[in-house]
CSV table of C-alpha atoms in Angstrom, one decimal:
chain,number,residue,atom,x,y,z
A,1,UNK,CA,125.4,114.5,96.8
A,2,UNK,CA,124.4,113.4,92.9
A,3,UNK,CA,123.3,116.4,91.1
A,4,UNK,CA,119.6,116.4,90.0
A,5,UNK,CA,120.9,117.2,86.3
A,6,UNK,CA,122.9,113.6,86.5
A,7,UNK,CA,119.5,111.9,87.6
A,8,UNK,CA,118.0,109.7,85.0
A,9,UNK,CA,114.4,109.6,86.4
A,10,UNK,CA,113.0,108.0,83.4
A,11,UNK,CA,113.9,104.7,82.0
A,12,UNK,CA,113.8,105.8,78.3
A,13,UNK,CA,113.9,109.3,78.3
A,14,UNK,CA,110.5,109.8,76.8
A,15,UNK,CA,107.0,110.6,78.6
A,16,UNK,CA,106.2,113.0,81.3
A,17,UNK,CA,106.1,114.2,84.9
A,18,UNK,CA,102.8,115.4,86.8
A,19,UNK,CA,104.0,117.0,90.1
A,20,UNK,CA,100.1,118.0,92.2
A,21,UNK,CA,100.9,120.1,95.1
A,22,UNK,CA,103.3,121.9,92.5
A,23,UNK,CA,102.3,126.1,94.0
A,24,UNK,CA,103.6,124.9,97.4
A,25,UNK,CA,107.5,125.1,99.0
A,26,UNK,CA,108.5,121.4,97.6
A,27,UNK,CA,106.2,121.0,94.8
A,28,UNK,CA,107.6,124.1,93.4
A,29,UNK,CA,111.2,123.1,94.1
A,30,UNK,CA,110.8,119.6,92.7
A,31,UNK,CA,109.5,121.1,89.4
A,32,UNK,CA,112.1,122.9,88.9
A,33,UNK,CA,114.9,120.0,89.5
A,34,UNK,CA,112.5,117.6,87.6
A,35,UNK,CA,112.7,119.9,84.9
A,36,UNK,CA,116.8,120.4,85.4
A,37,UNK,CA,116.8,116.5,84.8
A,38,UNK,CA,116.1,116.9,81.1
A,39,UNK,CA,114.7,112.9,81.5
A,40,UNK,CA,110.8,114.2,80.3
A,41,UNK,CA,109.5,116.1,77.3
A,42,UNK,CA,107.7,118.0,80.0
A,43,UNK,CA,106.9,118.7,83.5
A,44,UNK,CA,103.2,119.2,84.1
A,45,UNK,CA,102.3,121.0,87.8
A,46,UNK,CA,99.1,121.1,88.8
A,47,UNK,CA,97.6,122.7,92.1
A,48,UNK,CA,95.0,124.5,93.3
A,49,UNK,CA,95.8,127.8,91.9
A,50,UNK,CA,96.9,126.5,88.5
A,51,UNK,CA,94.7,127.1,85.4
A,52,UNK,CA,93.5,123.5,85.7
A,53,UNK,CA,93.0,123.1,89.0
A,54,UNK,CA,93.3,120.1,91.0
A,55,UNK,CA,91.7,120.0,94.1
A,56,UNK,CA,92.4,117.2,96.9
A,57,UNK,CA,89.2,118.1,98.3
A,58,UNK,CA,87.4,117.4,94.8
A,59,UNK,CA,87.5,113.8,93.8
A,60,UNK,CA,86.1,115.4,90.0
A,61,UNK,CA,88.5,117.9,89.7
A,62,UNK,CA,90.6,115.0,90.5
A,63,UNK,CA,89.3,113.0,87.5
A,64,UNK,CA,89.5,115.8,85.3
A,65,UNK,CA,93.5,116.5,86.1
A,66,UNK,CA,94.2,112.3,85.2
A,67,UNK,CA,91.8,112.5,82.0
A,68,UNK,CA,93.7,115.5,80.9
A,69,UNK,CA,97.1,114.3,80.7
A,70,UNK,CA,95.8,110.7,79.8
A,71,UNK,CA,94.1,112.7,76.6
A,72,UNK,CA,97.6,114.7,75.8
A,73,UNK,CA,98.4,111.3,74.6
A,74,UNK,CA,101.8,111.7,76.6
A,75,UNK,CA,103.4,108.3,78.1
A,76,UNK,CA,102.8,109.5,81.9
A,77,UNK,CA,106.4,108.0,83.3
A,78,UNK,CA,106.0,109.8,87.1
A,79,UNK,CA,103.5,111.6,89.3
A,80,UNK,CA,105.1,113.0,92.3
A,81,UNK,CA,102.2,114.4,94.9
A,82,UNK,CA,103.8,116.8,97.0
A,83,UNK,CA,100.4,117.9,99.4
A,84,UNK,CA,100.1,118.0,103.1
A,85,UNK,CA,98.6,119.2,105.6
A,86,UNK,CA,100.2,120.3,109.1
A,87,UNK,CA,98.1,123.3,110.5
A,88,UNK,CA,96.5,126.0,109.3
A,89,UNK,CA,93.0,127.8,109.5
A,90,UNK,CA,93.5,128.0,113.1
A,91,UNK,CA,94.2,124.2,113.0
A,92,UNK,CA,97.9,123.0,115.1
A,93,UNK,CA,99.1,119.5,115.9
A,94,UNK,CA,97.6,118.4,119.1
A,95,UNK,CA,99.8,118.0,122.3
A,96,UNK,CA,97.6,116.0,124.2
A,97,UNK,CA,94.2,114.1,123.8
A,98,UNK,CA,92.2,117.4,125.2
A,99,UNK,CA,93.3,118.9,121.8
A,100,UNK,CA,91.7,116.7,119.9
A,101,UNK,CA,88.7,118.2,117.4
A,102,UNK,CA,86.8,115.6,115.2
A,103,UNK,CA,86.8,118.4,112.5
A,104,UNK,CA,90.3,119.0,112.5
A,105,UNK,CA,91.2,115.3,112.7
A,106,UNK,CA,88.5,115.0,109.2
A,107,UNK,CA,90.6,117.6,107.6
A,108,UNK,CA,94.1,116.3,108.2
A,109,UNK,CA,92.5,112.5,106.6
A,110,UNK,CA,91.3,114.5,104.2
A,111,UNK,CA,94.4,116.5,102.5
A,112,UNK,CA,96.7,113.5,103.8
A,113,UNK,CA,95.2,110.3,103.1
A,114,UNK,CA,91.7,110.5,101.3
A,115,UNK,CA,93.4,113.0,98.6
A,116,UNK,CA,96.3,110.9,97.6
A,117,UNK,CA,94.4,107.6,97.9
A,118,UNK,CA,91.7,109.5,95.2
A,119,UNK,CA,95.2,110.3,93.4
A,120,UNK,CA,96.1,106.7,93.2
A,121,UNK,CA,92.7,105.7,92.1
A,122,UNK,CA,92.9,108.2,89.0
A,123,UNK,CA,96.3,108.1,88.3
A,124,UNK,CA,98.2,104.8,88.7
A,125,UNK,CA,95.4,103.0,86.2
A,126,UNK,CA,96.8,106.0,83.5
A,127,UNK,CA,101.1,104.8,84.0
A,128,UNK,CA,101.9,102.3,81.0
A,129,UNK,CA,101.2,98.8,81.3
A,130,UNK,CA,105.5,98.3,80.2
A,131,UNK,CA,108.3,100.3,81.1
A,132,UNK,CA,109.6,101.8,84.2
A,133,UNK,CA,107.4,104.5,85.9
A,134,UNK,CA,106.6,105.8,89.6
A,135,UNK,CA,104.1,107.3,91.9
A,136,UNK,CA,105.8,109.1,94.6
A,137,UNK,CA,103.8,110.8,97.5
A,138,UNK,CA,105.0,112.8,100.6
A,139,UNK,CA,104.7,111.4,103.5
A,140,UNK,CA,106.4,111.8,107.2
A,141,UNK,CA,108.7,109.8,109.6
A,142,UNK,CA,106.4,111.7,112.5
A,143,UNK,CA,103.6,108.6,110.7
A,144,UNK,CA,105.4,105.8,111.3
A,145,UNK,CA,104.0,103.9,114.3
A,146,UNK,CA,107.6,101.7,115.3
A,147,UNK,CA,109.4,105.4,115.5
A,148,UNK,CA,106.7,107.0,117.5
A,149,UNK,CA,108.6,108.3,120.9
A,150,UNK,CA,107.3,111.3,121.7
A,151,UNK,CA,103.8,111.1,121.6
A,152,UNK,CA,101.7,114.2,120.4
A,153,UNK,CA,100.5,115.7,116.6
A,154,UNK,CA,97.9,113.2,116.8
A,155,UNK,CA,95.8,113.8,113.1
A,156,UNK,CA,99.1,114.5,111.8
A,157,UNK,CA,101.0,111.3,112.6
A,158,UNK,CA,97.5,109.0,112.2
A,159,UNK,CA,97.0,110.3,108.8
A,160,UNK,CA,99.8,109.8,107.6
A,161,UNK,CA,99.9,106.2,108.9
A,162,UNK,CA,97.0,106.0,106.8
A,163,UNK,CA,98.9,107.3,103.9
A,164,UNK,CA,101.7,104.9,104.6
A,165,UNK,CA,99.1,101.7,104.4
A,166,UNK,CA,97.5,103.5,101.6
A,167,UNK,CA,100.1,103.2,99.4
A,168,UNK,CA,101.4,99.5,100.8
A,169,UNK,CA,98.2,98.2,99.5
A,170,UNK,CA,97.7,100.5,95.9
A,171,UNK,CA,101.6,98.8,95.0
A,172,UNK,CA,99.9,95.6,95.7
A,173,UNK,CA,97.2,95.9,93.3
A,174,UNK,CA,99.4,98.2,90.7
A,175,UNK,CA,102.1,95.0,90.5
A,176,UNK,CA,99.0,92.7,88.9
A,177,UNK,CA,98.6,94.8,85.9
A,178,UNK,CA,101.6,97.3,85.9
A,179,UNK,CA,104.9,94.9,86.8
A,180,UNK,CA,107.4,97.7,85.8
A,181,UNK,CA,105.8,100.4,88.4
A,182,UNK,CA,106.6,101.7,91.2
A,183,UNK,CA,104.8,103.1,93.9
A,184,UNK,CA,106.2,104.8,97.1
A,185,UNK,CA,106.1,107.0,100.0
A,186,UNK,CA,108.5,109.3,100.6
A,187,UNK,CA,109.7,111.3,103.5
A,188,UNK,CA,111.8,114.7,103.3
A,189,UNK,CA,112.9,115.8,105.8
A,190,UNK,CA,112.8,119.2,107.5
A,191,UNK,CA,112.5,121.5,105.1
A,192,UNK,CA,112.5,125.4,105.7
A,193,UNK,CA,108.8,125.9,104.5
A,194,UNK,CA,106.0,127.7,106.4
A,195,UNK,CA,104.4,124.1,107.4
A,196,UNK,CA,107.6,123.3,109.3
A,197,UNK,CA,108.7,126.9,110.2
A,198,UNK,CA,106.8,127.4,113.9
A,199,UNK,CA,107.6,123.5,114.7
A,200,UNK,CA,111.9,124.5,114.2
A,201,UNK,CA,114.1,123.5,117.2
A,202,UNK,CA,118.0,124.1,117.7
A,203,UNK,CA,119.6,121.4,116.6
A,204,UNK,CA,117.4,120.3,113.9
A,205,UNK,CA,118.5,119.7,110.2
A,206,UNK,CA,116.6,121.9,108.4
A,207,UNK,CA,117.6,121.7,104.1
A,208,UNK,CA,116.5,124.5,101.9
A,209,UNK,CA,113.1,123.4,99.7
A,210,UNK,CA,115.9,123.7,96.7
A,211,UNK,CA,118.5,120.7,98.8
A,212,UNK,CA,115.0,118.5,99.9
A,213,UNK,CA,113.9,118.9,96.0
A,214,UNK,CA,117.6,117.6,94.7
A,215,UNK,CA,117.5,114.9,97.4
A,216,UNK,CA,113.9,113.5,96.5
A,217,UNK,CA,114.4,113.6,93.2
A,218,UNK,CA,117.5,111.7,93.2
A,219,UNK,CA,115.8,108.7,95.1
A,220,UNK,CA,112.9,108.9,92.8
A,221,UNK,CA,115.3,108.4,90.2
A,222,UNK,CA,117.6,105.3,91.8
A,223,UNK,CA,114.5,103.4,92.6
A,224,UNK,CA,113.6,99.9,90.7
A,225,UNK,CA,110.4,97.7,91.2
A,226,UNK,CA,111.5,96.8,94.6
A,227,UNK,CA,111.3,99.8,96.0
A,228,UNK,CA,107.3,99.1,95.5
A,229,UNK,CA,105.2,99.7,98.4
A,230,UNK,CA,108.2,100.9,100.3
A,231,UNK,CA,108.3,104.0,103.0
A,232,UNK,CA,111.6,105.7,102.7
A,233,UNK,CA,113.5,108.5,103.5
A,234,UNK,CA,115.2,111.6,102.0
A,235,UNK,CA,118.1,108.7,101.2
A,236,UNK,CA,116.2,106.3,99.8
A,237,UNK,CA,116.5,104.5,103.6
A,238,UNK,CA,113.2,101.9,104.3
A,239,UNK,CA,111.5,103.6,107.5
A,240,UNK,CA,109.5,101.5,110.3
A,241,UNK,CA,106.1,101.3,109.7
């Protein structure tokens, strides 16, 4: 495995990195390797709990996060959202239709697909017109529809299908004005994190949030322009819709 401090994330060294989601288990990890890279005059995490906060569930706070770093006057070469939503709140992935719970199923779009699209639409207009930059989002093999065997974690999977088209259509538009971007989903893995922790079987390949970091920050940094609209794995592997 490449060594994040051999990645070359950014085509001319210059500009920075926004990771959102950066208080949680990945988006912490992939700060720090980001920042191990060297490739950005800075590494920018934004959250929830940061001073400026950035709130999926806020479409103005949102806003204010993109017209921040837009104003730093910083060349914005990557934004790498690291959110998700798996259970919580007394919220778990249903195992059968009777689970189902319109609420639940709102929330899941919400922090899965309506927060990243609203991340697209503030953020991708703010990458530079010329020169190689990427949006990278996390989503999940359990949300492709072709790999679907098991059934089960119905909001999950579904919302991140949505995610999945969500970005399949933004690279579509992003290519008409912004040639050199790229825009992606990603998927990760297990990681040993408290969204995946009461969901761990024998058997399973669970990486440390500091291995899934090194290994999404490494495709980030092989991808070119046709990688664009892609869903791909921890390897930089296309996944089945």
């Amino acid at each position: 495995m490449v060594s994040a401090r051999d990645c070359d994330c950014s085509a001319d060294h210059t500009g920075i990195a926004v990771v959102i989601g950066a208080s949680g288990t990945i988006g912490h990890a992939v700060s720090e390797h980001l920042s191990a890279t060297e490739a950005f005059e800075s590494v920018i995490g934004l959250s929830r709990s940061g001073s400026d906060s950035l709130d999926l569930l806020s479409e103005d706070s949102i806003a204010r996060s993109a017209e921040r770093i837009a104003k730093s006057g910083k060349v914005l070469r990557l934004v790498f959202d690291a959110t998700g939503f798996l259970h919580g709140d007394g919220v778990n992935p249903e195992k059968t239709w009777r689970d189902l719970n319109p609420v639940a199923m709102a929330h899941a779009f919400a922090i899965n697909a309506i927060g990243p699209a609203l991340l697209m639409k503030h953020f991708l207009p703010r990458l530079p017109r010329r020169g190689r930059s990427v949006f990278a989002t996390l989503s999940a093999k359990v949300g492709s529809i072709g790999d679907n065997k098991l059934g089960g974690w119905y909001s999950y999977r579904a919302s991140k299908a949505a995610l999945n088209q969500l970005v399949r259509t933004a690279s579509i538009e992003l290519a008409r004005t912004h040639p050199d971007a790229i825009c992606v989903a990603l998927h990760p893995g297990t990681v040993a994190s408290r969204l995946s922790d009461p969901f761990r079987k024998d058997g399973l390949d669970v990486v440390s949030p500091d291995e899934a970091a090194a290994r999404l920050v490494n495709v980030v940094s092989s991808l070119d322009v046709s990688a664009s609209g892609q869903f791909l794995d921890y390897r930089g592997c296309p996944l089945p819709w």
